[in-house]
Coordinates of C-alpha atoms and ligand atoms in Angstrom, one line a residue:
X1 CA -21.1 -3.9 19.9
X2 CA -23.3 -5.6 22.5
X3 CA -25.0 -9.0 21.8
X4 CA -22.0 -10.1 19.3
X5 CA -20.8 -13.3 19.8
X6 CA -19.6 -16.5 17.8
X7 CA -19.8 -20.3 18.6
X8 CA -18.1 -23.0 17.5
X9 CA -20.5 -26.0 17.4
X10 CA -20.5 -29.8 16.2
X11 CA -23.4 -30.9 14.4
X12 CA -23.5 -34.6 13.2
X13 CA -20.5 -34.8 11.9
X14 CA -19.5 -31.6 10.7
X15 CA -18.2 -28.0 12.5
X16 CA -19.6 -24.9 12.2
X17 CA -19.1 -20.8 13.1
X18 CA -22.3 -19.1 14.1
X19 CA -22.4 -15.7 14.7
X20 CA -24.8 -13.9 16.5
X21 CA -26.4 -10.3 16.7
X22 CA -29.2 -8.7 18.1
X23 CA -31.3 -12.2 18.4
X24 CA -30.4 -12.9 14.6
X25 CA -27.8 -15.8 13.6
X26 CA -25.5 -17.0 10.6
X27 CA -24.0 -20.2 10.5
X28 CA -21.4 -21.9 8.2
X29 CA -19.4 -25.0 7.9
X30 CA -15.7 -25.4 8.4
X31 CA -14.8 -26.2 5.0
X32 CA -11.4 -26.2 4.2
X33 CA -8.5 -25.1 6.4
X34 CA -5.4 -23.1 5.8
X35 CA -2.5 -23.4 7.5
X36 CA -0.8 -26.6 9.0
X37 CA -1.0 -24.6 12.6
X38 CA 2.3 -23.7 12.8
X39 CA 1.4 -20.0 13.3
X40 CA -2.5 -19.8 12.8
X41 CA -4.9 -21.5 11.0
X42 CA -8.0 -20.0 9.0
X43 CA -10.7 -21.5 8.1
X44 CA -12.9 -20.9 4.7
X45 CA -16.7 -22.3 3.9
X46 CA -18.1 -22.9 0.5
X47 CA -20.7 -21.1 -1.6
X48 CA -22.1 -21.4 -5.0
X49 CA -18.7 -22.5 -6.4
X50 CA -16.7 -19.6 -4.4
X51 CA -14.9 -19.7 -1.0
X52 CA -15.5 -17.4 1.8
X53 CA -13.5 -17.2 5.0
X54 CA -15.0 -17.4 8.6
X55 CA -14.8 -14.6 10.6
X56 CA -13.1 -16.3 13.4
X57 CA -9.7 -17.7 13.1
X58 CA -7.1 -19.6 15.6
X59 CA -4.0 -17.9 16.6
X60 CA -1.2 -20.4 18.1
X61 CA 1.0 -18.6 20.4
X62 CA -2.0 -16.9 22.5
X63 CA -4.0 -20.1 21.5
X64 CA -7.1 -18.5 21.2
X65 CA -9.7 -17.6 18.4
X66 CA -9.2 -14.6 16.7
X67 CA -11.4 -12.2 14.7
X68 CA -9.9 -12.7 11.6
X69 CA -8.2 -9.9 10.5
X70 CA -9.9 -8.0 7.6
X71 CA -13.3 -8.6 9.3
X72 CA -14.1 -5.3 11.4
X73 CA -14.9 -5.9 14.7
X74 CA -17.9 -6.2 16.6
X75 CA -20.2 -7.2 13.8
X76 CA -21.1 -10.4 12.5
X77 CA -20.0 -10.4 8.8
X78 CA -19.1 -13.9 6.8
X79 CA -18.9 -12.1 3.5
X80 CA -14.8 -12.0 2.9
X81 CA -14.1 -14.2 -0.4
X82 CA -10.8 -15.6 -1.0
X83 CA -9.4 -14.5 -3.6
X84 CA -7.5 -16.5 -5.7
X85 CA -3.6 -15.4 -4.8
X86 CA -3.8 -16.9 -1.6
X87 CA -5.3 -20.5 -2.9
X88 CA -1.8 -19.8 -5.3
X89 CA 0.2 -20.1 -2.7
X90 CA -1.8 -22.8 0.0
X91 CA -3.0 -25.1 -2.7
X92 CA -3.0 -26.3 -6.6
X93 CA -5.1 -25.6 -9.2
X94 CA -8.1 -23.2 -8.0
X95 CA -8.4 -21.4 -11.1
X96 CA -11.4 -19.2 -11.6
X97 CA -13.8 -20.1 -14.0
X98 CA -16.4 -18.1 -15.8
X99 CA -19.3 -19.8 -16.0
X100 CA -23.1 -18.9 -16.8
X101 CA -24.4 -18.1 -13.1
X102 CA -21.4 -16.6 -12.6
X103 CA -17.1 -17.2 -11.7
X104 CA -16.6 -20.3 -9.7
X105 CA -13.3 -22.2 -8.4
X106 CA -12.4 -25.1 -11.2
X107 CA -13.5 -28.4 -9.8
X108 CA -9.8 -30.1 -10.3
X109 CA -8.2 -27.9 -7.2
X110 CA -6.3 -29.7 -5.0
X111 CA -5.8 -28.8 -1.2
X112 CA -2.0 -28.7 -0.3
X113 CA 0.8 -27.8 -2.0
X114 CA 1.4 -30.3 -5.3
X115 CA 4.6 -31.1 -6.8
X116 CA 3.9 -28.9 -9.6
X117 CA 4.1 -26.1 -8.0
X118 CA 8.0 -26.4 -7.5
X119 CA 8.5 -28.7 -10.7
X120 CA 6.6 -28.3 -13.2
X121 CA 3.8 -29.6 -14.8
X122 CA 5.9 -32.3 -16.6
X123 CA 3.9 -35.0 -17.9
X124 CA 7.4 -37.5 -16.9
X125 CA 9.9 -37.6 -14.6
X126 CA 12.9 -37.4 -17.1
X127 CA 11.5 -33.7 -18.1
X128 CA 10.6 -32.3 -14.5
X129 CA 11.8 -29.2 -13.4
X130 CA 15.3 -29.4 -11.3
X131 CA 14.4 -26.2 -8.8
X132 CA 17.5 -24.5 -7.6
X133 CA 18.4 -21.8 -5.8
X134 CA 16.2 -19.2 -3.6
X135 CA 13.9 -17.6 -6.1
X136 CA 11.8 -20.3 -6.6
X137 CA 11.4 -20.1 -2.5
X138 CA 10.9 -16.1 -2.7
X139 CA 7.4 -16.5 -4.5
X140 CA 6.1 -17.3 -1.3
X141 CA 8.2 -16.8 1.4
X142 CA 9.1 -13.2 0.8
X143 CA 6.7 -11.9 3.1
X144 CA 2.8 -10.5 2.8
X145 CA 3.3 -7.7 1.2
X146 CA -0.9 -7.7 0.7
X147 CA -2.5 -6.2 4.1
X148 CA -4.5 -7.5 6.0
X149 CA -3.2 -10.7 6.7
X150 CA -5.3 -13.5 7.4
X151 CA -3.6 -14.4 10.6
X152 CA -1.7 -11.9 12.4
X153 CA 2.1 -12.3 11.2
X154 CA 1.3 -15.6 9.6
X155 CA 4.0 -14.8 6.6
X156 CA 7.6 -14.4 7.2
X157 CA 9.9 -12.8 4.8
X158 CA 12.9 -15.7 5.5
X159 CA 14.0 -14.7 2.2
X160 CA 14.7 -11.0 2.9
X161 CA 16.0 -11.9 5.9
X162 CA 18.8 -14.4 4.4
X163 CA 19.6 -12.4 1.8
X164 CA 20.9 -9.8 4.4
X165 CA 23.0 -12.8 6.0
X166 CA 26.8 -12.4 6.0
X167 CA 26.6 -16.1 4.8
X168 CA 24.4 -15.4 1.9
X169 CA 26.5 -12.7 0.9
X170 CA 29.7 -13.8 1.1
X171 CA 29.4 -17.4 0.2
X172 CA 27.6 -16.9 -2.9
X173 CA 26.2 -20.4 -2.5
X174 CA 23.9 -20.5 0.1
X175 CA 19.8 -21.3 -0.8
X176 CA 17.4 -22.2 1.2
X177 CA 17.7 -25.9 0.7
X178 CA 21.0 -26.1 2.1
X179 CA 19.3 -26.4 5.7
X180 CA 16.0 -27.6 3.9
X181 CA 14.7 -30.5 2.6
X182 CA 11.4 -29.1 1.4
X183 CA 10.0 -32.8 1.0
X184 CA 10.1 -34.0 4.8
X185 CA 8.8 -32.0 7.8
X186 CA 12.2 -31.1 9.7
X187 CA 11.9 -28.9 13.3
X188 CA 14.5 -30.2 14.7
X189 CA 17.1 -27.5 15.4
X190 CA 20.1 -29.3 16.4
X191 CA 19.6 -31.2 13.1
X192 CA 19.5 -27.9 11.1
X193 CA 22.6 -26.4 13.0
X194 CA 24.5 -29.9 11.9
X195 CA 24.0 -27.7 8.2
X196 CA 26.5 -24.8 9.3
X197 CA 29.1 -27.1 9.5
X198 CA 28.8 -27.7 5.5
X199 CA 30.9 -23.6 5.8
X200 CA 32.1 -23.5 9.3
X201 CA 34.7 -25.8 11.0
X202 CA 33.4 -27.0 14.7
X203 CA 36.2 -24.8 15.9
X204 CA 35.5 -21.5 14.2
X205 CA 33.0 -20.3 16.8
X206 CA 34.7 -20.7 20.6
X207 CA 31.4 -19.1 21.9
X208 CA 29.4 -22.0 20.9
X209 CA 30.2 -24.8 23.2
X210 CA 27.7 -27.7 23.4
X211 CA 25.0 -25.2 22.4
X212 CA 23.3 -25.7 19.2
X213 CA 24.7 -22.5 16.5
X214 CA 20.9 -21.3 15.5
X215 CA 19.8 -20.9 19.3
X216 CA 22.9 -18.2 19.7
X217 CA 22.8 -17.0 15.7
X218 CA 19.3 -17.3 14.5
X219 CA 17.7 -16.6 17.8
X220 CA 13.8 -17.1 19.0
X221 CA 12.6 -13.2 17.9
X222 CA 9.6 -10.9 19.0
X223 CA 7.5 -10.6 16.5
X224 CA 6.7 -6.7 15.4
X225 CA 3.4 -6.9 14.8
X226 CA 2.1 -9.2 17.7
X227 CA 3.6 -9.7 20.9
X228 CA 3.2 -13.2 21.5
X229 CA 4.3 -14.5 18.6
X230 CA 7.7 -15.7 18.1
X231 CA 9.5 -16.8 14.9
X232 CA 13.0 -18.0 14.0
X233 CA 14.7 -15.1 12.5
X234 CA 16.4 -16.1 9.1
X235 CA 19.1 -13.2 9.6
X236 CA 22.0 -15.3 10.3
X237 CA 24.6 -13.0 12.4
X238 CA 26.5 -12.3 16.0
X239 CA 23.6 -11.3 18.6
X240 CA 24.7 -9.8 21.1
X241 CA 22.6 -10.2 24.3
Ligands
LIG301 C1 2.8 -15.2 -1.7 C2 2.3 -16.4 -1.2 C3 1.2 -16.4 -0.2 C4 0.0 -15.7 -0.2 C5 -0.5 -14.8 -1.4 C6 -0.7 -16.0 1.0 N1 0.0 -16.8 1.8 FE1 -0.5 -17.5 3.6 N2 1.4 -18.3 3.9 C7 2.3 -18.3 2.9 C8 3.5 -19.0 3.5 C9 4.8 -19.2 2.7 C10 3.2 -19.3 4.8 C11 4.2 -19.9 5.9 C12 5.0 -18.7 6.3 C13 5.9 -18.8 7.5 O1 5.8 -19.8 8.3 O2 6.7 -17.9 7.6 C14 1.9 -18.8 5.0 C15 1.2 -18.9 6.2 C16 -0.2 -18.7 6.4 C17 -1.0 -19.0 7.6 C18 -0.4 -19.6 8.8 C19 -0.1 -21.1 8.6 C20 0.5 -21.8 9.7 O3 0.8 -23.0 9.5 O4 0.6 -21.3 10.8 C21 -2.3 -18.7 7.3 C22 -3.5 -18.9 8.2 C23 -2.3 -18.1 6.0 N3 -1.0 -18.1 5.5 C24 -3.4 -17.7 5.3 C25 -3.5 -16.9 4.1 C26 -4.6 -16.3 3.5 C27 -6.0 -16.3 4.1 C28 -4.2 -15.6 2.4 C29 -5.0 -14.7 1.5 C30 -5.6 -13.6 2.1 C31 -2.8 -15.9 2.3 N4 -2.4 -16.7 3.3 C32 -2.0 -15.5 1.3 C33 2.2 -17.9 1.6 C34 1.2 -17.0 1.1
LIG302 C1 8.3 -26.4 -2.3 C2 8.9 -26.9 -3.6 C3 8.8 -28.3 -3.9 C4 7.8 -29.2 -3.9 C5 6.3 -28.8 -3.5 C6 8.2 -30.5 -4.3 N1 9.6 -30.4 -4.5 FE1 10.7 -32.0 -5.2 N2 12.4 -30.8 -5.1 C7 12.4 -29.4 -4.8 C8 13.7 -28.9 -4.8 C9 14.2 -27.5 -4.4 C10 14.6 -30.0 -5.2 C11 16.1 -30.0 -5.4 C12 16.7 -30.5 -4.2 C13 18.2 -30.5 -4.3 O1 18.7 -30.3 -5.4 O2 18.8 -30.8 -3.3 C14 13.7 -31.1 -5.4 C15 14.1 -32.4 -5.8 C16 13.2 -33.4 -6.1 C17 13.7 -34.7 -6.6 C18 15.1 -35.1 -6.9 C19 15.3 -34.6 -8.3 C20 16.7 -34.8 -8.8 O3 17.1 -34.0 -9.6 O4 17.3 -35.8 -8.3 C21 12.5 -35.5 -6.8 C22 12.5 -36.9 -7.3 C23 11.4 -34.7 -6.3 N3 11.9 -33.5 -5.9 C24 10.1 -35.1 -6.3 C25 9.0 -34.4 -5.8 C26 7.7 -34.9 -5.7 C27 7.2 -36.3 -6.2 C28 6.9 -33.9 -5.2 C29 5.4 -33.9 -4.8 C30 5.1 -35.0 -3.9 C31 7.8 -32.8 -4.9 N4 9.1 -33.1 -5.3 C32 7.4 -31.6 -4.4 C33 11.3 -28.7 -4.4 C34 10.0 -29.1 -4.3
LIG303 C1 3.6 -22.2 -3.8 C2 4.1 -21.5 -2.6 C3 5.4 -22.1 -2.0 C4 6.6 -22.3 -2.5 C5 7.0 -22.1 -4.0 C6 7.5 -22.7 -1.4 N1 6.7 -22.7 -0.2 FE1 7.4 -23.3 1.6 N2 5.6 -23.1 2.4 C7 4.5 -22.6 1.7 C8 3.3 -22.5 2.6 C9 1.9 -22.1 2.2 C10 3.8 -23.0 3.8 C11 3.0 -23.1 5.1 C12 2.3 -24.4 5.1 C13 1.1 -24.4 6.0 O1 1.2 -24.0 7.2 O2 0.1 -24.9 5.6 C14 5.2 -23.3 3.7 C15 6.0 -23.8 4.7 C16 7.4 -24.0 4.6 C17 8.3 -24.5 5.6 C18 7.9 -24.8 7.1 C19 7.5 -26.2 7.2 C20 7.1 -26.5 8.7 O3 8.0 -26.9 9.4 O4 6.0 -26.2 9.0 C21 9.6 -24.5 5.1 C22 10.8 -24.9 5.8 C23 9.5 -24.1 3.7 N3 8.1 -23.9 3.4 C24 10.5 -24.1 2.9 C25 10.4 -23.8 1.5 C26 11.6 -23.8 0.6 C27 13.0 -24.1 1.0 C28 11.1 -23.5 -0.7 C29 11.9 -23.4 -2.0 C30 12.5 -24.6 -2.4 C31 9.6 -23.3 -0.5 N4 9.3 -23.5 0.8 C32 8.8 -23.0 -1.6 C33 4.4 -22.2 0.4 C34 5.5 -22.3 -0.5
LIG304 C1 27.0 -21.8 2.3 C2 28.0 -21.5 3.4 C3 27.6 -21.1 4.7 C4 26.6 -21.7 5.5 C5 25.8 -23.0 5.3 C6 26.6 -20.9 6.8 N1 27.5 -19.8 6.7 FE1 27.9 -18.5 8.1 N2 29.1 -17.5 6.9 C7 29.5 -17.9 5.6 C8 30.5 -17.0 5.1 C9 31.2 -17.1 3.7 C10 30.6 -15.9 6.0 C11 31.5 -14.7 5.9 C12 32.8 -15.0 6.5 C13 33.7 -13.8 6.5 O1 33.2 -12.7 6.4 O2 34.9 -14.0 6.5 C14 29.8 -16.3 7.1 C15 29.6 -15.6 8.3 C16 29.0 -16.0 9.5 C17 29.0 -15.3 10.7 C18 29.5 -13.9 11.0 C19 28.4 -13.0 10.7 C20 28.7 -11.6 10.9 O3 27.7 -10.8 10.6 O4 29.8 -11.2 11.2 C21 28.3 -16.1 11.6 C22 28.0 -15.7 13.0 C23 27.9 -17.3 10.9 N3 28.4 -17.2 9.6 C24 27.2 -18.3 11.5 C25 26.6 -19.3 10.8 C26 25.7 -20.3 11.3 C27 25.3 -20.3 12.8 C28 25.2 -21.1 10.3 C29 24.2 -22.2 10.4 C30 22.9 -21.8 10.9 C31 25.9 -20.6 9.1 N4 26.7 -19.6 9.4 C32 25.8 -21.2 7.8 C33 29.1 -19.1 5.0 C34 28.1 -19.9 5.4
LIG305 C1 21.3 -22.0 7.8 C2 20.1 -22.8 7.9 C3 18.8 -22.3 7.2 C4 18.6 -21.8 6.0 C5 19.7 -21.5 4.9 C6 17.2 -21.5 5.9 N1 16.6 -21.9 7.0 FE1 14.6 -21.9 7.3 N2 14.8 -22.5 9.2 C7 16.0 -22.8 9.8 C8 15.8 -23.1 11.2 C9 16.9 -23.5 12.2 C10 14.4 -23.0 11.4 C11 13.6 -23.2 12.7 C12 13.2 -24.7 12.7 C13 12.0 -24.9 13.5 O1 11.9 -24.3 14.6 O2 11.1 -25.7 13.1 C14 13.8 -22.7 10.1 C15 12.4 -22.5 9.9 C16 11.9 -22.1 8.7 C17 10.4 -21.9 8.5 C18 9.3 -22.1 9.5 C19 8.8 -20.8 10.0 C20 9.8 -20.0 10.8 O3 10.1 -18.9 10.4 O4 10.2 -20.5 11.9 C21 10.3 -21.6 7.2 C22 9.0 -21.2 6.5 C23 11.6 -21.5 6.6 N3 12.5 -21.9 7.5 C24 11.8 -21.2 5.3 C25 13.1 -20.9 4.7 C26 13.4 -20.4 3.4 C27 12.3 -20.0 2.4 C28 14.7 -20.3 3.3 C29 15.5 -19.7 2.1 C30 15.3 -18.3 2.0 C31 15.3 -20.8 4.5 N4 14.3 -21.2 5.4 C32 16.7 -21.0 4.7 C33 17.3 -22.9 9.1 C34 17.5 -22.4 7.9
LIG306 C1 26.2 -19.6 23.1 C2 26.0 -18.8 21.9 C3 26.7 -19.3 20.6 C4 26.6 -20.6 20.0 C5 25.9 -21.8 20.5 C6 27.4 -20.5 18.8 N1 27.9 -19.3 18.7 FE1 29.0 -18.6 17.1 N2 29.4 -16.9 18.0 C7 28.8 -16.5 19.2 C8 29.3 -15.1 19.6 C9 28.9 -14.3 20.8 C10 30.2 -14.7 18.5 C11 31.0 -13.5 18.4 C12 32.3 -13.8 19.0 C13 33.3 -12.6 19.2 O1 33.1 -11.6 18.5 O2 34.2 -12.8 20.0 C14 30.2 -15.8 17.6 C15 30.9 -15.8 16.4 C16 30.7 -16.8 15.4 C17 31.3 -16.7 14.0 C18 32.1 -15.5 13.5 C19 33.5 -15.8 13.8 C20 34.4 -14.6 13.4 O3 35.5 -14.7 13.9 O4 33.9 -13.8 12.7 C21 30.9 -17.8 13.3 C22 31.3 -18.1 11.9 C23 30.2 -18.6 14.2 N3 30.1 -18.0 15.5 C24 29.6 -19.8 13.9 C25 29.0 -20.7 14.8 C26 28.7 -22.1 14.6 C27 28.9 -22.7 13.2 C28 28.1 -22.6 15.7 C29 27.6 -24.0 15.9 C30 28.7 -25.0 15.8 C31 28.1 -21.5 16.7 N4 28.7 -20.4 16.1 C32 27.5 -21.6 17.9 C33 27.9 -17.2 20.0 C34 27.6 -18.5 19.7

């Protein structure tokens, strides 16, 4: 529609969206953030004890802002809540709470993904949870299967995609943290092709040469849904190109 537009503005010390149609404006902070950037980030504002996402969001491979998706285009609209599941999986602890004026988010969230989540809420260290295997990974990396998502694409199914592995099949033994150490940051891909060798002799593959194995068997892949997006598929197999 004509005379839509959004801004992204400092004041003082904080940032804020302001949206703008037909001479009238709404403005709200950035609040809280989701996503480390990897694929997209989203951003969400606060309001009476609930949180509410702003309409534009970041997309990384086109780096540009987005309309985020679930807002319809070509109006200025800030009134998409975020509902609880995806706080399940981006954060810790924002449980609703009923209270007189209404449901609000319990004040003893926590932003980022707490140990918890994966162990347990063991008061010691003796009794914490000892996570193995992929199923543990497959509550949240199995894929959106809740449309629309916030950032186009943002939610790889890596578990679907190993589970159709040769490797995974046939080894009976392979998880995810066999590549992964979920506690450290690790991009590195000749680091995570060093992990094949735990199943595969140097000399099994005479294709490979100096070439790092994921390059060749987990290859750089189009994304369906967007163009420009590219992810590392988790179907580990012979490409042939
Ligand atoms: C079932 C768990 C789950 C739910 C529910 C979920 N997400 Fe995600 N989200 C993930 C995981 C896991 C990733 C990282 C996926 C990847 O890299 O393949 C992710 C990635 C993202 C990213 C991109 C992050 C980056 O670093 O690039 C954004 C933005 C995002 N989610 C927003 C949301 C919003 C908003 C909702 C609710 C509408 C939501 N997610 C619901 C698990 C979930
Ligand atoms: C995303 C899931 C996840 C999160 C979040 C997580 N861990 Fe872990 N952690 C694991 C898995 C899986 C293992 C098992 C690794 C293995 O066996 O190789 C593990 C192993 C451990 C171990 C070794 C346990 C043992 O049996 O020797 C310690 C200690 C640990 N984690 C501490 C933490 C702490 C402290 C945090 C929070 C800062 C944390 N973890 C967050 C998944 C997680
Ligand atoms: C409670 C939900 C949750 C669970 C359980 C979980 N993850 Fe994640 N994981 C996420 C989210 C959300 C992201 C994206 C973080 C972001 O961008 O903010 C992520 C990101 C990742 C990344 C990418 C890190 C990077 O380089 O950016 C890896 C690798 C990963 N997870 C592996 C695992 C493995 C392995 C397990 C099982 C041991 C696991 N995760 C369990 C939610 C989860
Ligand atoms: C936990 C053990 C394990 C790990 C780790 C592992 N694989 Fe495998 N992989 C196997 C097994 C078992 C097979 C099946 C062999 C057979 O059929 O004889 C296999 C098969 C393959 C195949 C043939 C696939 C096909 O569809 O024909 C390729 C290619 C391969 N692996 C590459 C890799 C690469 C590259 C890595 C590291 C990114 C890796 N594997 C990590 C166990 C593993
Ligand atoms: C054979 C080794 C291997 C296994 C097993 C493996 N990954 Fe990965 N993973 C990789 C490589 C290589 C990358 C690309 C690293 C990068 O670019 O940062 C990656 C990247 C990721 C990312 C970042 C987003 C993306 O898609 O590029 C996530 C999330 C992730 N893995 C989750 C998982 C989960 C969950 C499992 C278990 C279902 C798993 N991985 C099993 C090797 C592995
Ligand atoms: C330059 C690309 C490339 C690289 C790098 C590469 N491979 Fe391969 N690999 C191939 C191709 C192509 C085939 C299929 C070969 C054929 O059918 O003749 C293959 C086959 C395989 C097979 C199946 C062998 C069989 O006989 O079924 C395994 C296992 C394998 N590679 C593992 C690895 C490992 C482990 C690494 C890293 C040390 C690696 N590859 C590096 C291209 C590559």
């Amino acid at each position: 529609m004509d005379g839509v537009y959004f801004r992204m503005e400092r004041r003082g010390d904080g940032f804020f969206q302001t949206g703008v149609q037909a001479g009238r404006s709404q403005s709200e902070p950035f609040d809280l953030v989701i996503g480390s950037g990897r694929r997209g980030q989203t951003y969400l504002y606060w309001r009476d004890g609930l949180l509410f996402q702003l309409p534009v969001s970041y997309h990384v491979a086109s780096k540009r802002w987005i309309n985020s998706p679930g807002y319809e285009d070509g109006i200025v609209n800030f009134g998409r809540g975020i509902p609880p599941q995806c706080l399940d999986c981006h954060a810790s602890g924002f449980r609703l709470e009923r209270t007189l004026t209404g449901d609000r988010y319990a004040q003893d969230h926590r932003l980022g993904i707490g140990c918890e989540k994966c162990h347990g809420q063991a008061a010691d260290h003796k009794q914490m949870l000892r996570p193995s295997g992929i199923d543990l990974c497959a509550r949240c990396h199995s894929g959106s299967k809740d449309e629309p998502h916030a950032v186009p694409d943002a939610h790889g199914n890596q578990v679907g995609l190993l589970k159709s592995s040769k490797c995974f099949q046939k080894s009976g033994s392979l998880t995810c943290g066999t590549c992964h150490n979920v506690h450290r940051m690790e991009r590195n891909p000749a680091v995570l092709s060093a992990k094949c060798g735990v199943c595969h002799g140097a000399s099994t593959c005479k294709r490979g040469g100096p070439t790092e194995c994921v390059s060749c068997h987990m290859p750089l892949t189009q994304s369906r849904l967007i163009e420009v997006q590219t992810y590392r598929t988790h179907r580990i197999a012979v490409y042939r190109r």
